[in-house]
Amino acid sequence: MTSRRIALVLLLVLLRPGFVIQAREPEPAKLAVDLPVEIRQWYRNTDNSCVQCSIGMCGADQNVPAAATLLWNTEYGPAERGGAGPSRVAAYCAQRGIPVYNVVGESTWEWMRWAAATGRGAAIGAGTSHFQTLVGYDPKTRRYFVCNNNTPERIDVYEEPAFRRLHLASGPWVVILNAPPHPPRPKYVRWWK
Amino acid sequence: MRHLKFVAGVVLALCFSIQAVWGQTQVDQDEIRRLGNFVHASQVGPRGGVGDLFLEAMGPPASDADKWFISVISIRNCASCQQLKQAFQTDPWLLALANPKHPEQSWSHYHVYNGEDRSQMWRFAKLKITGYPTIVVQPPLSGKYGDGATLVYQGTYGGDPKALAQEITTAIRQYVETRQQPGPSPTVPPKRDDLTPPFTPAPQEDRPAQPDLPDDVPVKVPPDLPGPPTPDRLPQPQTPPPAVPSGTEAVIVTDPEQEPDEVTSQQMAEVVEGLKRHRGRNLRVRQLDWQEAQHRFPLRSEELPAILVQCEGRLVDKLTRLLFPCLRPKPPSIWELAFGWLWSSLSGGLNVLLILVIVGYIAWRVVQRWLPVKQPQPPLTPATPPPSSDVKPAN
């Protein structure tokens, strides 16, 4: 009887909200945010600046230096550290000239899927009082690919129900850069033959 | 009364002329500029001919994912780069292709990349860049015009915005028309040359040591062709490529007047070791003085010491002293591999509490099961007296 109870408890642990399935990590070039690991690691969260880490990662991906340099003192502005809400994000984006969609409410799901479909990342509420970066979405498998700035060397994969719990655990708020997505990595093809 | 009619007529004429000037734009002049010299004979029936595709490509994109990509790679202190960026802001021919100030209205996704920005230039590692600014055009993400990674146009800026715009649209037109052409007849066997790759395929690993760049790809994509392109008529590069060392090498650039300290030297050694692991143990490493390197590489003195990675004479990576602390490749340990999932589950505070509760419960059950349990004592009963020895047995 004891072993059954232990097994049941372990099963509950595995099925807790936000459980990550470590599916085979997709090729980085196929994700909306295809930054190499070395660059994602620049945005490791060390001081509760998860919002700026996530937006910065999107800025690096979409070549928006004002957003990519949020965490540091640069010509684009002083370092923005610590926690943030929609109003603070709107304030420093206006100050630095960062064009963003600052979305709160029920429409965050459609915005997130739109961002991934158009090759953009999204800084999303994910986890308890935490922000992460949505780096991709596969509409066929309905899987979400998320980079946690606590572990930027890894891409986490979520099924739809787990992702919904993950997003709602933080609150329906996403920040998407209103800038063009990055082009695919170009390669030479003899198309004129 | 006549005066009144005259005044009314003038007022009405003024109103119509004002409306014509300030009213909505009724003609898409940007699309006209993009099409250039183009004659399309429309016909009854399903569309999909060669002209139809180009016409559709030059029209307003159906969605964000249907926008072509125009990327400008520039560097600092480059007059041509500044001229081109300014031209994209003001010249109507280039504005028809990209509107930097209003991305939502732009026909294409327009980017300006700094050729010295390490956070971005890894995207263009496979490009052969011979001058700045370099303009690159790629198909949309939607896949409607093929793989978005295909390089449809690559060229430089000669100072004429209209000529550049026409080169870009001509390249797109050629590309779209080529995609519509039927494939080779199945009865004609392909030539042996088409089956043999013009390069050495990289070994199957995550990142190939050398880019899969054909040796004879012209810098200008597509090449200038008066007629249908054939392999014999591909233009050769105007100037022979300079003699450069083959293979991949790491060039360590230092300033003799400012030798790196022990920590930096250690970091550089680790970076070189990581490069060898990543790009092969045959990676050549050599030293170069700042006096010589400043004329050959896009490097500033405040970035020293630096490690430059060259492949076939082309600069593919630039690692400066500011990045050394971030580039300490460390393969994951067994501990991290085995318990990485457990560590990620502990990242949330609520999960820690839950785990503690579970561990406590399990520990309590284990203690209950394995500790010796005291047997309950039976209730005390009065002792039965032994038989008395005074009682004698009867005879």
XYZ file of C-alpha atoms in Angstrom:
588
model
C 0.000 0.000 0.000
C 2.842 2.378 0.848
C 4.492 1.882 -2.513
C 1.219 2.712 -4.286
C 0.904 5.921 -2.345
C 4.494 6.851 -3.199
C 3.841 6.134 -6.849
C 0.713 8.262 -6.751
C 2.567 11.155 -5.179
C 5.319 10.953 -7.765
C 2.723 10.929 -10.517
C 1.188 14.092 -9.110
C 4.605 15.698 -9.103
C 5.142 14.828 -12.726
C 1.735 16.176 -13.757
C 1.997 19.417 -11.831
C 1.236 22.638 -13.767
C 4.084 23.663 -16.013
C 5.600 20.250 -16.320
C 8.047 20.248 -19.177
C 8.271 17.459 -21.682
C 11.804 17.166 -22.898
C 10.959 16.344 -26.442
C 13.675 16.365 -29.010
C 14.780 19.983 -29.268
C 13.913 21.428 -32.688
C 16.574 22.784 -34.964
C 17.264 26.366 -33.926
C 16.952 27.631 -37.500
C 13.322 26.434 -37.588
C 12.267 28.382 -34.536
C 10.904 31.895 -34.687
C 13.757 32.933 -32.395
C 16.841 31.167 -33.709
C 19.533 32.723 -31.549
C 22.528 30.521 -30.833
C 23.099 29.359 -27.286
C 25.991 31.762 -26.758
C 23.749 34.754 -27.375
C 20.812 33.401 -25.368
C 23.168 33.053 -22.432
C 23.805 36.788 -22.499
C 20.230 37.125 -21.233
C 20.533 34.850 -18.240
C 18.418 36.131 -15.367
C 20.586 36.879 -12.361
C 18.633 39.565 -10.508
C 14.881 39.113 -11.035
C 14.999 40.982 -14.351
C 13.103 38.291 -16.207
C 10.924 40.777 -18.126
C 13.912 42.658 -19.492
C 15.783 39.408 -20.179
C 12.882 38.146 -22.281
C 12.374 41.404 -24.177
C 16.121 41.717 -24.675
C 16.287 38.267 -26.204
C 13.554 39.254 -28.656
C 15.452 42.448 -29.401
C 18.599 40.529 -30.234
C 16.605 38.228 -32.481
C 14.849 41.025 -34.363
C 17.840 43.377 -34.521
C 16.328 46.065 -32.308
C 19.373 47.320 -30.382
C 17.314 49.532 -28.083
C 15.557 46.395 -26.834
C 18.540 44.074 -27.024
C 20.522 46.347 -24.678
C 17.841 46.736 -21.996
C 19.959 45.014 -19.388
C 23.050 47.189 -19.798
C 24.084 50.807 -19.768
C 24.485 51.797 -23.377
C 23.870 54.733 -25.640
C 20.267 53.552 -25.899
C 19.658 54.186 -22.231
C 20.452 53.059 -18.687
C 20.167 49.462 -17.625
C 16.642 48.434 -16.698
C 16.864 45.880 -13.930
C 14.456 44.301 -11.521
C 10.822 43.390 -11.833
C 8.401 45.171 -14.143
C 4.773 45.463 -15.095
C 3.015 46.666 -18.229
C 3.276 50.304 -17.191
C 7.003 50.185 -16.529
C 7.564 48.361 -19.810
C 5.540 50.979 -21.657
C 7.527 53.748 -19.973
C 11.007 52.572 -20.804
C 9.981 51.461 -24.293
C 8.711 54.961 -24.958
C 11.870 56.444 -23.498
C 14.153 54.241 -25.600
C 12.003 54.323 -28.724
C 11.244 50.607 -28.714
C 8.113 49.817 -30.744
C 6.158 47.163 -28.864
C 2.766 45.537 -28.625
C 2.048 45.483 -24.910
C -0.842 43.011 -24.689
C -2.834 42.129 -21.586
C -5.950 40.016 -21.380
C -7.695 37.265 -23.251
C -6.136 37.990 -26.611
C -2.615 37.021 -25.542
C -3.087 33.533 -27.006
C -3.781 34.825 -30.495
C -0.935 37.333 -30.226
C 1.510 34.634 -29.198
C 0.532 32.399 -32.072
C 0.677 35.323 -34.488
C 4.151 36.241 -33.304
C 5.457 32.702 -33.763
C 3.761 32.330 -37.133
C 5.367 35.519 -38.421
C 8.856 34.673 -37.234
C 8.839 36.827 -34.107
C 9.521 35.982 -30.521
C 7.368 37.099 -27.641
C 8.177 37.939 -24.052
C 5.416 36.145 -22.183
C 4.227 35.615 -18.674
C 5.189 32.033 -17.881
C 5.408 30.470 -14.471
C 4.661 32.014 -11.109
C 5.546 35.705 -11.295
C 7.993 34.998 -14.064
C 8.600 36.006 -17.657
C 10.075 33.828 -20.356
C 10.581 34.008 -24.106
C 8.303 32.210 -26.513
C 10.693 31.136 -29.265
C 8.392 29.036 -31.416
C 5.064 27.345 -31.898
C 4.248 24.294 -34.014
C 0.596 24.445 -35.109
C 0.690 20.832 -36.296
C 1.654 19.352 -32.951
C 0.323 22.337 -30.966
C 3.552 22.504 -29.044
C 5.075 25.659 -27.646
C 8.825 26.235 -27.462
C 9.932 28.432 -24.603
C 13.320 29.682 -23.459
C 13.517 30.258 -19.729
C 16.048 32.957 -18.888
C 16.916 30.961 -15.759
C 18.163 28.184 -18.048
C 18.840 29.915 -21.377
C 20.962 27.101 -22.713
C 17.821 24.997 -23.098
C 14.567 25.246 -25.024
C 11.589 23.839 -23.121
C 8.729 22.194 -24.981
C 5.124 22.359 -23.726
C 1.936 20.732 -24.823
C -1.069 23.011 -25.112
C -2.697 22.315 -21.695
C 0.603 22.655 -19.841
C 1.409 25.856 -21.676
C -1.946 27.344 -20.808
C -1.359 26.647 -17.141
C 2.151 28.039 -17.425
C 0.968 31.284 -18.983
C -1.944 31.775 -16.618
C 0.273 31.112 -13.610
C 1.950 34.455 -14.289
C -0.975 36.324 -15.755
C -2.055 36.981 -19.360
C 0.529 39.541 -20.439
C 2.832 39.411 -23.433
C 5.202 41.890 -25.022
C 5.955 41.602 -28.724
C 8.318 43.885 -30.597
C 6.586 45.769 -33.368
C 9.535 45.330 -35.690
C 10.199 43.119 -38.693
C 11.207 39.548 -37.994
C 14.708 38.420 -38.839
C 15.323 36.930 -42.280
C 16.197 33.261 -42.532
C 19.907 32.556 -42.643
C 20.658 33.141 -46.320
C 22.344 30.568 -48.491
C 23.410 30.429 -52.103
C 21.165 28.370 -54.374
C 21.642 28.072 -58.102
C 18.057 29.001 -58.808
C 18.953 30.585 -62.142
C 19.959 27.254 -63.634
C -27.738 86.351 -59.588
C -25.058 85.740 -62.223
C -22.403 86.739 -59.792
C -23.815 84.300 -57.284
C -23.706 81.463 -59.800
C -20.156 82.343 -60.731
C -19.025 82.327 -57.134
C -20.813 79.027 -56.503
C -19.098 77.506 -59.531
C -15.683 78.627 -58.356
C -16.307 77.273 -54.903
C -17.422 73.913 -56.291
C -14.343 73.714 -58.510
C -12.154 74.460 -55.571
C -13.833 71.754 -53.513
C -13.303 69.133 -56.204
C -9.683 70.072 -56.661
C -9.053 69.984 -52.916
C -10.639 66.570 -52.724
C -8.462 65.367 -55.569
C -5.369 66.504 -53.708
C -6.295 65.544 -50.161
C -8.547 62.620 -50.852
C -7.524 58.989 -50.584
C -4.799 57.742 -52.922
C -6.596 55.966 -55.692
C -3.549 54.696 -57.552
C -0.872 52.534 -55.947
C 2.161 54.311 -57.353
C 4.519 52.174 -55.292
C 3.317 49.059 -57.071
C 3.813 50.790 -60.416
C 7.405 51.545 -59.518
C 7.991 47.975 -58.352
C 6.666 46.507 -61.591
C 8.883 48.682 -63.758
C 8.591 47.848 -67.469
C 6.011 45.099 -67.449
C 3.238 44.050 -69.774
C 0.697 41.576 -68.502
C -1.882 40.077 -70.837
C -4.734 39.016 -68.626
C -6.802 36.063 -69.741
C -9.907 34.269 -68.762
C -9.365 31.254 -66.593
C -7.202 30.276 -63.666
C -4.190 32.418 -62.993
C -0.724 31.125 -62.315
C 1.236 32.025 -65.377
C 4.666 33.518 -65.207
C 3.427 37.082 -65.455
C 0.699 36.467 -62.921
C 3.173 35.381 -60.260
C 5.377 38.416 -60.705
C 2.362 40.690 -60.706
C 1.172 39.109 -57.494
C 4.619 39.272 -55.930
C 4.887 42.994 -56.586
C 1.425 43.703 -55.235
C 0.661 44.520 -51.605
C 1.571 41.508 -49.455
C -1.398 39.516 -48.254
C -0.010 39.265 -44.721
C 3.050 39.914 -42.659
C 4.391 36.493 -43.551
C 4.144 37.325 -47.254
C 6.620 40.183 -47.109
C 9.968 39.765 -48.798
C 13.152 40.468 -46.842
C 15.508 43.281 -47.770
C 18.599 43.412 -45.579
C 21.316 46.025 -45.746
C 24.673 45.115 -44.246
C 26.673 48.201 -43.451
C 29.599 49.287 -41.337
C 30.556 52.472 -39.560
C 32.291 55.329 -41.276
C 30.958 54.218 -44.639
C 29.671 57.065 -46.768
C 27.896 54.779 -49.229
C 26.134 53.057 -46.356
C 24.828 56.348 -45.045
C 23.721 57.393 -48.514
C 21.829 54.149 -49.001
C 20.111 54.359 -45.620
C 19.128 57.909 -46.392
C 17.880 56.898 -49.827
C 15.629 54.252 -48.296
C 14.096 56.992 -46.161
C 13.448 59.467 -48.959
C 13.725 58.073 -52.472
C 10.335 57.001 -53.887
C 11.822 54.062 -55.851
C 13.310 52.513 -52.727
C 10.369 53.499 -50.551
C 8.216 51.432 -52.879
C 10.246 48.431 -51.762
C 10.757 49.238 -48.081
C 9.409 51.843 -45.710
C 11.700 51.953 -42.680
C 9.633 54.503 -40.792
C 6.362 52.601 -41.172
C 7.053 48.861 -41.102
C 3.351 47.995 -41.155
C 2.942 49.756 -44.490
C 6.227 48.543 -45.909
C 6.130 46.130 -48.839
C 9.050 44.207 -47.368
C 10.692 43.496 -44.040
C 13.595 45.909 -44.027
C 16.642 45.473 -41.810
C 19.924 47.320 -41.463
C 22.639 45.170 -39.961
C 25.941 46.402 -38.645
C 28.660 44.277 -40.157
C 30.631 44.509 -36.921
C 27.756 43.507 -34.657
C 28.545 40.057 -33.380
C 25.023 39.586 -32.114
C 23.720 39.679 -35.683
C 26.403 38.813 -38.198
C 26.366 35.110 -37.390
C 23.241 35.062 -39.551
C 25.271 35.968 -42.604
C 28.219 33.719 -41.962
C 27.653 31.961 -45.283
C 27.650 35.133 -47.334
C 30.590 36.240 -49.371
C 30.708 39.972 -48.597
C 33.174 41.951 -50.618
C 31.993 45.476 -50.002
C 29.672 47.705 -48.050
C 26.853 48.326 -48.129
C 25.695 44.889 -49.236
C 22.016 44.500 -50.054
C 20.439 41.078 -49.721
C 16.932 40.045 -50.808
C 15.187 36.848 -49.696
C 11.701 35.382 -50.269
C 8.897 35.631 -47.707
C 8.520 33.350 -44.726
C 5.221 32.040 -46.019
C 7.051 29.696 -48.408
C 4.935 30.807 -51.326
C 8.065 31.678 -53.283
C 10.197 28.855 -52.015
C 12.690 28.535 -49.227
C 13.080 31.813 -47.372
C 16.808 31.195 -47.032
C 17.351 31.379 -50.798
C 19.422 34.356 -51.808
C 17.471 36.056 -54.587
C 19.626 39.147 -54.846
C 22.956 40.245 -53.470
C 24.642 43.405 -54.600
C 26.219 46.671 -53.584
C 25.080 50.264 -53.940
C 26.352 52.369 -56.806
C 24.762 55.620 -55.726
C 21.646 55.406 -57.922
C 18.513 54.482 -55.930
C 16.410 53.892 -59.021
C 18.989 51.555 -60.537
C 19.175 49.589 -57.284
C 15.408 49.313 -57.075
C 15.236 48.066 -60.657
C 18.014 45.545 -60.046
C 16.087 44.175 -57.074
C 12.790 43.902 -58.882
C 14.487 42.373 -61.926
C 16.101 39.751 -59.730
C 12.771 38.951 -58.093
C 11.167 38.695 -61.492
C 13.870 36.316 -62.752
C 13.575 34.257 -59.604
C 9.805 34.020 -59.793
C 9.916 33.164 -63.502
C 12.540 30.505 -62.893
C 10.378 28.889 -60.269
C 7.554 28.653 -62.766
C 9.612 27.031 -65.509
C 9.016 23.325 -65.983
C 11.674 21.021 -64.724
C 14.016 19.022 -66.943
C 12.490 16.292 -69.078
C 12.671 12.965 -67.330
C 14.019 11.365 -70.486
C 17.142 13.507 -70.379
C 19.589 12.111 -67.873
C 21.143 14.768 -65.656
C 24.731 15.664 -66.308
C 27.343 14.131 -64.081
C 28.426 17.664 -63.009
C 25.036 18.298 -61.417
C 25.372 15.218 -59.221
C 28.831 16.004 -57.937
C 28.790 18.747 -55.332
C 31.237 21.571 -56.071
C 32.403 21.508 -52.473
C 33.390 19.079 -49.772
C 30.289 18.310 -47.758
C 30.692 19.027 -44.106
C 30.634 16.088 -41.721
C 27.380 15.390 -39.982
C 27.567 17.486 -36.887
C 25.632 20.373 -35.445
C 27.668 23.159 -36.991
C 29.876 22.455 -39.975
C 33.427 23.709 -39.793
C 33.179 25.324 -43.244
C 30.198 26.937 -44.896
C 28.742 25.013 -47.850
C 29.536 27.786 -50.272
C 30.137 26.870 -53.896
C 33.449 28.207 -55.039
C 32.260 29.821 -58.236
C 29.156 31.656 -57.018
C 29.343 35.175 -58.377
C 29.188 37.961 -55.864
C 26.248 39.548 -57.622
C 23.176 37.372 -57.357
C 21.787 36.778 -59.893
C 24.468 37.520 -62.476
C 23.734 40.081 -65.186
C 22.267 38.093 -68.032
C 21.065 39.493 -71.352
C 19.243 36.267 -72.042
C 18.427 32.974 -70.388
C 21.286 32.150 -68.067
C 23.595 29.274 -68.952
C 26.536 27.963 -67.028
C 28.962 29.115 -69.787
C 27.792 32.699 -69.530
C 28.140 33.108 -65.813
C 30.329 36.141 -65.339
C 33.630 35.636 -63.632
C 34.622 37.907 -60.785
C 36.276 41.035 -62.153
C 39.275 40.835 -59.883
C 40.955 37.604 -58.980
C 40.516 36.707 -55.362
C 43.566 37.519 -53.261
C 45.817 34.702 -52.165
C 44.484 33.655 -48.808
C 45.296 30.723 -46.615
C 42.993 27.760 -46.909
C 41.184 26.080 -44.080
C 40.042 27.525 -40.795
C 42.298 29.487 -38.518
C 42.069 31.482 -35.339
C 44.004 34.722 -35.319
C 44.863 36.063 -31.884
C 45.290 39.824 -32.092
C 47.120 41.531 -29.247
C 48.719 44.873 -28.650
C 52.367 44.494 -27.624
C 52.043 47.655 -25.560
C 49.168 46.200 -23.549
C 49.796 42.573 -22.775
C 46.719 40.712 -21.471
C 46.668 39.819 -17.794
C 46.705 36.288 -16.443
C 42.930 35.978 -16.210
C 42.396 37.163 -19.755
C 45.110 34.860 -21.021
C 43.430 31.942 -19.298
C 40.098 32.896 -20.809
C 41.637 33.157 -24.252
C 43.192 29.731 -23.880
C 39.810 28.294 -22.938
C 38.175 29.998 -25.907
C 40.793 28.607 -28.283
C 40.300 25.159 -26.800
C 36.574 25.507 -27.308
C 37.108 26.585 -30.901
C 39.247 23.539 -31.515
C 36.560 21.296 -30.115
C 33.936 23.060 -32.191
C 35.736 23.505 -35.473
C 38.090 20.562 -35.443
C 41.427 19.847 -33.900
C 43.143 20.938 -37.121
C 42.280 24.545 -36.408
C 45.353 26.659 -37.021
C 46.157 29.265 -34.437
C 48.454 32.195 -35.068
C 49.352 35.467 -33.458
C 49.036 38.882 -35.072
C 50.066 42.300 -33.848
C 47.549 45.092 -33.603
C 49.660 47.271 -35.883
C 49.116 44.875 -38.745
C 45.648 43.668 -37.833
C 44.034 47.108 -37.693
C 44.452 47.495 -41.442
C 43.099 44.084 -42.325
C 40.225 43.441 -39.960
C 37.265 45.446 -38.638
C 38.743 45.787 -35.158
C 39.166 48.587 -32.654
C 41.924 48.952 -30.154
C 39.525 48.894 -27.186
C 38.377 45.429 -28.243
C 41.824 43.923 -27.763
C 42.819 41.282 -27.149
C 40.608 39.569 -29.677
C 40.355 36.252 -31.429
C 39.321 36.321 -35.091
C 38.163 33.157 -36.795
C 38.812 32.989 -40.523
C 37.570 30.370 -42.934
C 39.068 30.299 -46.403
C 40.305 33.800 -45.838
C 36.898 35.071 -44.843
C 36.204 36.450 -41.397
C 33.453 34.340 -39.857
C 33.709 35.201 -36.164
C 35.134 37.921 -33.961
C 35.572 37.337 -30.245
C 36.708 40.322 -28.243
C 37.869 40.563 -24.651
C 34.415 41.664 -23.531
C 32.962 38.347 -24.633
C 35.611 36.030 -23.200
C 33.894 35.602 -19.828
C 30.718 34.535 -21.632
C 32.451 32.022 -23.868
C 33.627 29.316 -21.590
C 32.349 26.236 -23.273
C 31.751 23.577 -20.731
C 30.220 20.302 -21.716
C 27.335 19.291 -19.463
C 28.338 17.097 -16.583
C 26.742 13.778 -15.782
C 25.114 15.443 -12.837
C 23.510 18.091 -15.031
C 22.352 15.590 -17.610
C 20.834 13.236 -15.111
C 19.250 15.744 -12.812
C 18.678 18.695 -15.072
C 14.969 18.016 -15.108
C 14.871 17.856 -11.354
C 16.688 21.137 -11.070
C 14.313 22.828 -13.476
C 11.381 21.602 -11.462
C 12.879 23.168 -8.389
C 13.076 26.569 -10.035
C 9.694 27.597 -8.763
C 9.146 28.339 -5.106
C 5.882 26.475 -4.936
C 7.540 23.368 -6.277
C 10.128 23.459 -3.499
C 7.392 23.468 -0.899
C 5.605 20.601 -2.595
C 8.787 18.596 -2.811
C 9.519 19.176 0.841
C 6.074 17.965 1.796
C 6.448 14.862 -0.322
C 9.904 14.104 1.002
C 8.696 14.564 4.544
C 5.792 12.221 4.008
C 7.988 9.562 2.478
C 10.511 9.860 5.271
C 7.778 9.495 7.880
C 6.463 6.341 6.216
C 9.925 4.864 5.960
C 10.614 5.555 9.618
C 7.302 4.002 10.549
C 8.055 0.869 8.613
C 11.617 0.205 9.578
C 11.973 1.305 13.189
C 11.441 -1.522 15.734
C 7.997 -1.328 17.323
C 7.604 -2.024 21.011
C 5.363 -5.048 21.697
C 2.500 -4.195 24.094
C 2.988 -5.658 27.592
C 0.376 -8.215 28.690
C -1.741 -7.168 31.704
C -0.212 -8.167 35.080
C -1.812 -11.263 36.763
C -1.322 -12.474 40.296
C 1.299 -15.259 40.501
C -0.038 -18.708 41.166
C 1.449 -19.867 44.421
C 3.538 -23.041 44.161
C 2.126 -26.158 45.694
C 2.813 -26.194 49.455
C 5.513 -28.645 50.646
C 3.672 -29.202 54.024
C 0.944 -31.167 52.344
C 1.892 -34.803 52.596
C 0.594 -37.272 50.036
C -1.984 -39.664 51.292
C -0.938 -43.259 51.825
